[in-house]
Every structure is written in C-alpha cells, then in structure tokens.
Amino acid sequence: AQSVAQPEDQVNVAEGNPLTVKCTYSVSGNPYLFWYVQYPNRGLQFLLKYITGDNLVKGSYGFEAEFNKSQTSFHLKKPSALVSDSALYFCAVRDMGWDSNYQLIWGAGTKLIIKP
Amino acid sequence: EAGVAQSPRYKIIEKRQSVAFWCNPISGHATLYWYQQILGQGPKLLIQFQNNGVVDDSQLPKDRFSAERLKGVDSTLKIQPAKLEDSAVYLCASSLDGTDNQPQHFGDGTRLSIL
C-alpha cells in the first residue's frame, strides 16, 4: 500500500543553521514527490516537486530536496534557516505504478521551529 | 494571478445544523479539490472535480456531505447534518489540468467548529 512518513512531529533549529525535514515513502511504481508549507491559518503553498531527472530539486524560498531512490526518501533541506521558515511542512507522494489509483498521499506534517 | 478564494473563513454551528462552503479557483484551472484537514493531520481528499465532472469522491461521506461544480468554475461543499467530528479546516485547491505532476494551489480554508 502507498504511504508517506514524516517521522518527526517537530524539528527545532537555530537561525542560521542548516535544516532538514525528513520524508520517506512507500509506493509500487515510480513516485512523484512534493513538498508544501503551511503557515498559521493559511492554506498550503507548493514548495517543490520531483518528477524525474536530477535527484536534487530546488524550490521556493531557498529550499531544496534530494530524491534518494534506494532509501525511498525525499528530505527537505535548507542551508541556512530563517525565523520566517517556522511553519508546518507536508510531504506528499503520487504513486505512478500501473496498478495505482494515482491519488496524492499526504504525510502528517512536521512542525519546523526556527529559534533566533 | 489571483489565488484560490474561499468563504467564509470561519464558521461555528451546532451539531445537526447544515453548513455550506464556497470556493472560487484560479482562473483557467480545470481541476478543483476539496480537502478536510483535522488539527495535527495532513489534508484528506474529499472530492476532486475535472471541470464540472467528479473524478474521485471515494472518501466523501455521501450520507452527509455533498459538493457541486455546476459550471466548471465555482464550487460549493455542503454538510447536512453536521456532526462533532466534522470540526476541521476545509481547504479548496485547484490545478491547471489535474495532470499528475501539476502542483495544487490552495485557498486559506474555512475553519469549521461544531458545538
């Protein structure tokens, strides 16, 4: 069955330090992978996606993510965290396998807190 | 471009009452989604429209929830009658054509509280 795991409910990082928000997935076929961010009382905003090609994907606000097929991971990263990066982050995957229903599967979210 | 518009932003009703939410997607977006997001969880797809046709409503509780997109633009989601467990944020999203690699653009949601 398709699934997405965000193993950390919360990640705390000091401003200026690098940050990583983890995401692992399980699908039967090739994955389409997405990261979204949600600020308080707002809808989700698209950050970046991996469809095919280069494993390192760059997105909005200086974020990037690395697709690792062998580890079935798609961790979100940023070299230097800002206080304004504090938000809820969601990973999502679409299973493109021939027997999939192609639904977008969402992780439970990771709360990122950047401390000044 | 203007984003996805939703109204109202907040709604408080008593259980067994009815409620309706409205969504106006980004102009030109053929695909429209309604999600339910319970506090501390990821979004759960309720229904997906392609123009004015339903693509996926497998997780819509059809005994109490209904949705329509009559002219392929605006959409309404209705709950009748509401239950306590319906307390959540209802998010509307749209995408250009529903292609699998297209990102979804979200509105700010309607926060529903059931008393």
PDB file of N, CA, C and O in Angstrom, chain B residues 50-90:
ATOM      1  N   GLN B  50     -13.015  17.508 -12.287  1.00  0.00           N
ATOM      2  CA  GLN B  50     -12.341  17.904 -13.520  1.00  0.00           C
ATOM      3  C   GLN B  50     -13.410  18.627 -14.324  1.00  0.00           C
ATOM      4  O   GLN B  50     -14.363  18.005 -14.790  1.00  0.00           O
ATOM      5  N   ASN B  51     -13.238  19.953 -14.472  1.00  0.00           N
ATOM      6  CA  ASN B  51     -14.317  20.809 -14.992  1.00  0.00           C
ATOM      7  C   ASN B  51     -15.549  20.598 -14.117  1.00  0.00           C
ATOM      8  O   ASN B  51     -15.454  20.785 -12.914  1.00  0.00           O
ATOM      9  N   ASN B  52     -16.672  20.176 -14.642  1.00  0.00           N
ATOM     10  CA  ASN B  52     -17.828  20.004 -13.766  1.00  0.00           C
ATOM     11  C   ASN B  52     -18.143  18.547 -13.485  1.00  0.00           C
ATOM     12  O   ASN B  52     -19.208  18.233 -12.947  1.00  0.00           O
ATOM     13  N   GLY B  53     -17.204  17.658 -13.806  1.00  0.00           N
ATOM     14  CA  GLY B  53     -17.399  16.238 -13.544  1.00  0.00           C
ATOM     15  C   GLY B  53     -16.576  15.765 -12.358  1.00  0.00           C
ATOM     16  O   GLY B  53     -15.497  16.277 -12.098  1.00  0.00           O
ATOM     17  N   VAL B  54     -17.113  14.787 -11.641  1.00  0.00           N
ATOM     18  CA  VAL B  54     -16.428  14.234 -10.473  1.00  0.00           C
ATOM     19  C   VAL B  54     -15.424  13.175 -10.914  1.00  0.00           C
ATOM     20  O   VAL B  54     -15.773  12.246 -11.626  1.00  0.00           O
ATOM     21  N   VAL B  55     -14.160  13.343 -10.484  1.00  0.00           N
ATOM     22  CA  VAL B  55     -13.105  12.386 -10.798  1.00  0.00           C
ATOM     23  C   VAL B  55     -12.951  11.366  -9.677  1.00  0.00           C
ATOM     24  O   VAL B  55     -12.767  10.175  -9.909  1.00  0.00           O
ATOM     25  N   ASP B  56     -13.020  11.865  -8.429  1.00  0.00           N
ATOM     26  CA  ASP B  56     -12.794  10.997  -7.260  1.00  0.00           C
ATOM     27  C   ASP B  56     -13.589  11.542  -6.092  1.00  0.00           C
ATOM     28  O   ASP B  56     -13.371  12.679  -5.682  1.00  0.00           O
ATOM     29  N   ASP B  57     -14.508  10.766  -5.601  1.00  0.00           N
ATOM     30  CA  ASP B  57     -15.234  11.136  -4.371  1.00  0.00           C
ATOM     31  C   ASP B  57     -15.281   9.953  -3.418  1.00  0.00           C
ATOM     32  O   ASP B  57     -16.211   9.816  -2.617  1.00  0.00           O
ATOM     33  N   SER B  58     -14.259   9.105  -3.498  1.00  0.00           N
ATOM     34  CA  SER B  58     -14.258   7.865  -2.730  1.00  0.00           C
ATOM     35  C   SER B  58     -14.205   8.089  -1.221  1.00  0.00           C
ATOM     36  O   SER B  58     -14.616   7.223  -0.447  1.00  0.00           O
ATOM     37  N   GLN B  59     -13.692   9.240  -0.774  1.00  0.00           N
ATOM     38  CA  GLN B  59     -13.587   9.486   0.661  1.00  0.00           C
ATOM     39  C   GLN B  59     -14.602  10.523   1.144  1.00  0.00           C
ATOM     40  O   GLN B  59     -14.500  11.004   2.265  1.00  0.00           O
ATOM     41  N   LEU B  60     -15.551  10.833   0.323  1.00  0.00           N
ATOM     42  CA  LEU B  60     -16.599  11.782   0.713  1.00  0.00           C
ATOM     43  C   LEU B  60     -17.712  11.029   1.442  1.00  0.00           C
ATOM     44  O   LEU B  60     -18.296  10.104   0.879  1.00  0.00           O
ATOM     45  N   PRO B  61     -18.023  11.415   2.676  1.00  0.00           N
ATOM     46  CA  PRO B  61     -19.137  10.751   3.396  1.00  0.00           C
ATOM     47  C   PRO B  61     -20.466  11.192   2.789  1.00  0.00           C
ATOM     48  O   PRO B  61     -21.055  12.187   3.188  1.00  0.00           O
ATOM     49  N   LYS B  62     -20.917  10.420   1.842  1.00  0.00           N
ATOM     50  CA  LYS B  62     -22.023  10.874   0.985  1.00  0.00           C
ATOM     51  C   LYS B  62     -23.369  10.940   1.707  1.00  0.00           C
ATOM     52  O   LYS B  62     -24.318  11.524   1.189  1.00  0.00           O
ATOM     53  N   ASP B  63     -23.443  10.352   2.894  1.00  0.00           N
ATOM     54  CA  ASP B  63     -24.701  10.442   3.630  1.00  0.00           C
ATOM     55  C   ASP B  63     -24.911  11.846   4.187  1.00  0.00           C
ATOM     56  O   ASP B  63     -26.043  12.234   4.492  1.00  0.00           O
ATOM     57  N   ARG B  64     -23.827  12.621   4.306  1.00  0.00           N
ATOM     58  CA  ARG B  64     -23.991  13.956   4.895  1.00  0.00           C
ATOM     59  C   ARG B  64     -23.276  15.055   4.105  1.00  0.00           C
ATOM     60  O   ARG B  64     -23.588  16.229   4.260  1.00  0.00           O
ATOM     61  N   PHE B  65     -22.324  14.695   3.293  1.00  0.00           N
ATOM     62  CA  PHE B  65     -21.548  15.671   2.531  1.00  0.00           C
ATOM     63  C   PHE B  65     -21.990  15.638   1.067  1.00  0.00           C
ATOM     64  O   PHE B  65     -22.231  14.569   0.500  1.00  0.00           O
ATOM     65  N   SER B  66     -22.053  16.828   0.476  1.00  0.00           N
ATOM     66  CA  SER B  66     -22.297  16.909  -0.964  1.00  0.00           C
ATOM     67  C   SER B  66     -21.492  18.070  -1.526  1.00  0.00           C
ATOM     68  O   SER B  66     -21.158  19.011  -0.808  1.00  0.00           O
ATOM     69  N   ALA B  67     -21.169  17.980  -2.795  1.00  0.00           N
ATOM     70  CA  ALA B  67     -20.409  19.047  -3.441  1.00  0.00           C
ATOM     71  C   ALA B  67     -20.847  19.146  -4.880  1.00  0.00           C
ATOM     72  O   ALA B  67     -21.251  18.152  -5.501  1.00  0.00           O
ATOM     73  N   GLU B  68     -20.760  20.353  -5.403  1.00  0.00           N
ATOM     74  CA  GLU B  68     -21.101  20.539  -6.809  1.00  0.00           C
ATOM     75  C   GLU B  68     -20.227  21.613  -7.426  1.00  0.00           C
ATOM     76  O   GLU B  68     -19.686  22.478  -6.738  1.00  0.00           O
ATOM     77  N   ARG B  69     -20.105  21.518  -8.720  1.00  0.00           N
ATOM     78  CA  ARG B  69     -19.333  22.497  -9.501  1.00  0.00           C
ATOM     79  C   ARG B  69     -20.063  22.634 -10.832  1.00  0.00           C
ATOM     80  O   ARG B  69     -19.622  22.180 -11.868  1.00  0.00           O
ATOM     81  N   LEU B  70     -21.218  23.275 -10.775  1.00  0.00           N
ATOM     82  CA  LEU B  70     -22.169  23.215 -11.873  1.00  0.00           C
ATOM     83  C   LEU B  70     -21.625  23.770 -13.194  1.00  0.00           C
ATOM     84  O   LEU B  70     -21.834  23.195 -14.241  1.00  0.00           O
ATOM     85  N   LYS B  71     -20.943  24.873 -13.181  1.00  0.00           N
ATOM     86  CA  LYS B  71     -20.487  25.492 -14.428  1.00  0.00           C
ATOM     87  C   LYS B  71     -18.990  25.289 -14.645  1.00  0.00           C
ATOM     88  O   LYS B  71     -18.397  25.969 -15.468  1.00  0.00           O
ATOM     89  N   GLY B  72     -18.408  24.387 -13.879  1.00  0.00           N
ATOM     90  CA  GLY B  72     -16.992  24.109 -14.051  1.00  0.00           C
ATOM     91  C   GLY B  72     -16.066  25.185 -13.530  1.00  0.00           C
ATOM     92  O   GLY B  72     -14.883  25.191 -13.877  1.00  0.00           O
ATOM     93  N   VAL B  73     -16.594  26.091 -12.693  1.00  0.00           N
ATOM     94  CA  VAL B  73     -15.746  27.146 -12.122  1.00  0.00           C
ATOM     95  C   VAL B  73     -15.868  27.083 -10.602  1.00  0.00           C
ATOM     96  O   VAL B  73     -15.146  26.324  -9.958  1.00  0.00           O
ATOM     97  N   ASP B  74     -16.815  27.858 -10.037  1.00  0.00           N
ATOM     98  CA  ASP B  74     -17.013  27.862  -8.591  1.00  0.00           C
ATOM     99  C   ASP B  74     -17.524  26.514  -8.110  1.00  0.00           C
ATOM    100  O   ASP B  74     -18.133  25.755  -8.866  1.00  0.00           O
ATOM    101  N   SER B  75     -17.297  26.287  -6.828  1.00  0.00           N
ATOM    102  CA  SER B  75     -17.780  25.044  -6.227  1.00  0.00           C
ATOM    103  C   SER B  75     -18.310  25.310  -4.838  1.00  0.00           C
ATOM    104  O   SER B  75     -17.857  26.249  -4.156  1.00  0.00           O
ATOM    105  N   THR B  76     -19.284  24.514  -4.417  1.00  0.00           N
ATOM    106  CA  THR B  76     -19.765  24.565  -3.045  1.00  0.00           C
ATOM    107  C   THR B  76     -19.686  23.176  -2.426  1.00  0.00           C
ATOM    108  O   THR B  76     -19.900  22.168  -3.101  1.00  0.00           O
ATOM    109  N   LEU B  77     -19.363  23.150  -1.159  1.00  0.00           N
ATOM    110  CA  LEU B  77     -19.337  21.922  -0.367  1.00  0.00           C
ATOM    111  C   LEU B  77     -20.334  22.105   0.774  1.00  0.00           C
ATOM    112  O   LEU B  77     -20.318  23.133   1.445  1.00  0.00           O
ATOM    113  N   LYS B  78     -21.207  21.127   0.936  1.00  0.00           N
ATOM    114  CA  LYS B  78     -22.248  21.228   1.959  1.00  0.00           C
ATOM    115  C   LYS B  78     -22.165  20.053   2.924  1.00  0.00           C
ATOM    116  O   LYS B  78     -21.854  18.926   2.512  1.00  0.00           O
ATOM    117  N   ILE B  79     -22.480  20.340   4.173  1.00  0.00           N
ATOM    118  CA  ILE B  79     -22.577  19.302   5.198  1.00  0.00           C
ATOM    119  C   ILE B  79     -23.964  19.417   5.814  1.00  0.00           C
ATOM    120  O   ILE B  79     -24.376  20.484   6.267  1.00  0.00           O
ATOM    121  N   GLN B  80     -24.687  18.286   5.787  1.00  0.00           N
ATOM    122  CA  GLN B  80     -26.044  18.299   6.337  1.00  0.00           C
ATOM    123  C   GLN B  80     -26.462  16.885   6.714  1.00  0.00           C
ATOM    124  O   GLN B  80     -26.603  16.045   5.824  1.00  0.00           O
ATOM    125  N   PRO B  81     -26.651  16.588   7.983  1.00  0.00           N
ATOM    126  CA  PRO B  81     -26.419  17.416   9.164  1.00  0.00           C
ATOM    127  C   PRO B  81     -24.978  17.275   9.663  1.00  0.00           C
ATOM    128  O   PRO B  81     -24.337  16.251   9.444  1.00  0.00           O
ATOM    129  N   ALA B  82     -24.485  18.294  10.339  1.00  0.00           N
ATOM    130  CA  ALA B  82     -23.114  18.267  10.833  1.00  0.00           C
ATOM    131  C   ALA B  82     -23.001  17.438  12.106  1.00  0.00           C
ATOM    132  O   ALA B  82     -23.929  17.375  12.917  1.00  0.00           O
ATOM    133  N   LYS B  83     -21.841  16.795  12.242  1.00  0.00           N
ATOM    134  CA  LYS B  83     -21.516  16.038  13.442  1.00  0.00           C
ATOM    135  C   LYS B  83     -20.302  16.671  14.108  1.00  0.00           C
ATOM    136  O   LYS B  83     -19.535  17.389  13.460  1.00  0.00           O
ATOM    137  N   LEU B  84     -20.105  16.355  15.372  1.00  0.00           N
ATOM    138  CA  LEU B  84     -18.973  16.922  16.108  1.00  0.00           C
ATOM    139  C   LEU B  84     -17.643  16.626  15.416  1.00  0.00           C
ATOM    140  O   LEU B  84     -16.751  17.483  15.379  1.00  0.00           O
ATOM    141  N   GLU B  85     -17.516  15.428  14.841  1.00  0.00           N
ATOM    142  CA  GLU B  85     -16.254  15.042  14.224  1.00  0.00           C
ATOM    143  C   GLU B  85     -15.973  15.769  12.908  1.00  0.00           C
ATOM    144  O   GLU B  85     -14.910  15.593  12.310  1.00  0.00           O
ATOM    145  N   ASP B  86     -16.922  16.592  12.453  1.00  0.00           N
ATOM    146  CA  ASP B  86     -16.694  17.371  11.238  1.00  0.00           C
ATOM    147  C   ASP B  86     -15.908  18.645  11.522  1.00  0.00           C
ATOM    148  O   ASP B  86     -15.553  19.377  10.585  1.00  0.00           O
ATOM    149  N   SER B  87     -15.646  18.917  12.785  1.00  0.00           N
ATOM    150  CA  SER B  87     -14.832  20.095  13.127  1.00  0.00           C
ATOM    151  C   SER B  87     -13.455  19.937  12.486  1.00  0.00           C
ATOM    152  O   SER B  87     -12.727  18.982  12.770  1.00  0.00           O
ATOM    153  N   ALA B  88     -13.109  20.883  11.615  1.00  0.00           N
ATOM    154  CA  ALA B  88     -11.873  20.776  10.837  1.00  0.00           C
ATOM    155  C   ALA B  88     -11.725  22.054  10.005  1.00  0.00           C
ATOM    156  O   ALA B  88     -12.594  22.921  10.027  1.00  0.00           O
ATOM    157  N   VAL B  89     -10.626  22.110   9.285  1.00  0.00           N
ATOM    158  CA  VAL B  89     -10.459  23.155   8.273  1.00  0.00           C
ATOM    159  C   VAL B  89     -10.757  22.522   6.927  1.00  0.00           C
ATOM    160  O   VAL B  89     -10.235  21.436   6.609  1.00  0.00           O
ATOM    161  N   TYR B  90     -11.586  23.167   6.140  1.00  0.00           N
ATOM    162  CA  TYR B  90     -11.936  22.667   4.812  1.00  0.00           C
ATOM    163  C   TYR B  90     -11.185  23.506   3.783  1.00  0.00           C
ATOM    164  O   TYR B  90     -11.375  24.715   3.684  1.00  0.00           O
TER     165      TYR B  90
END
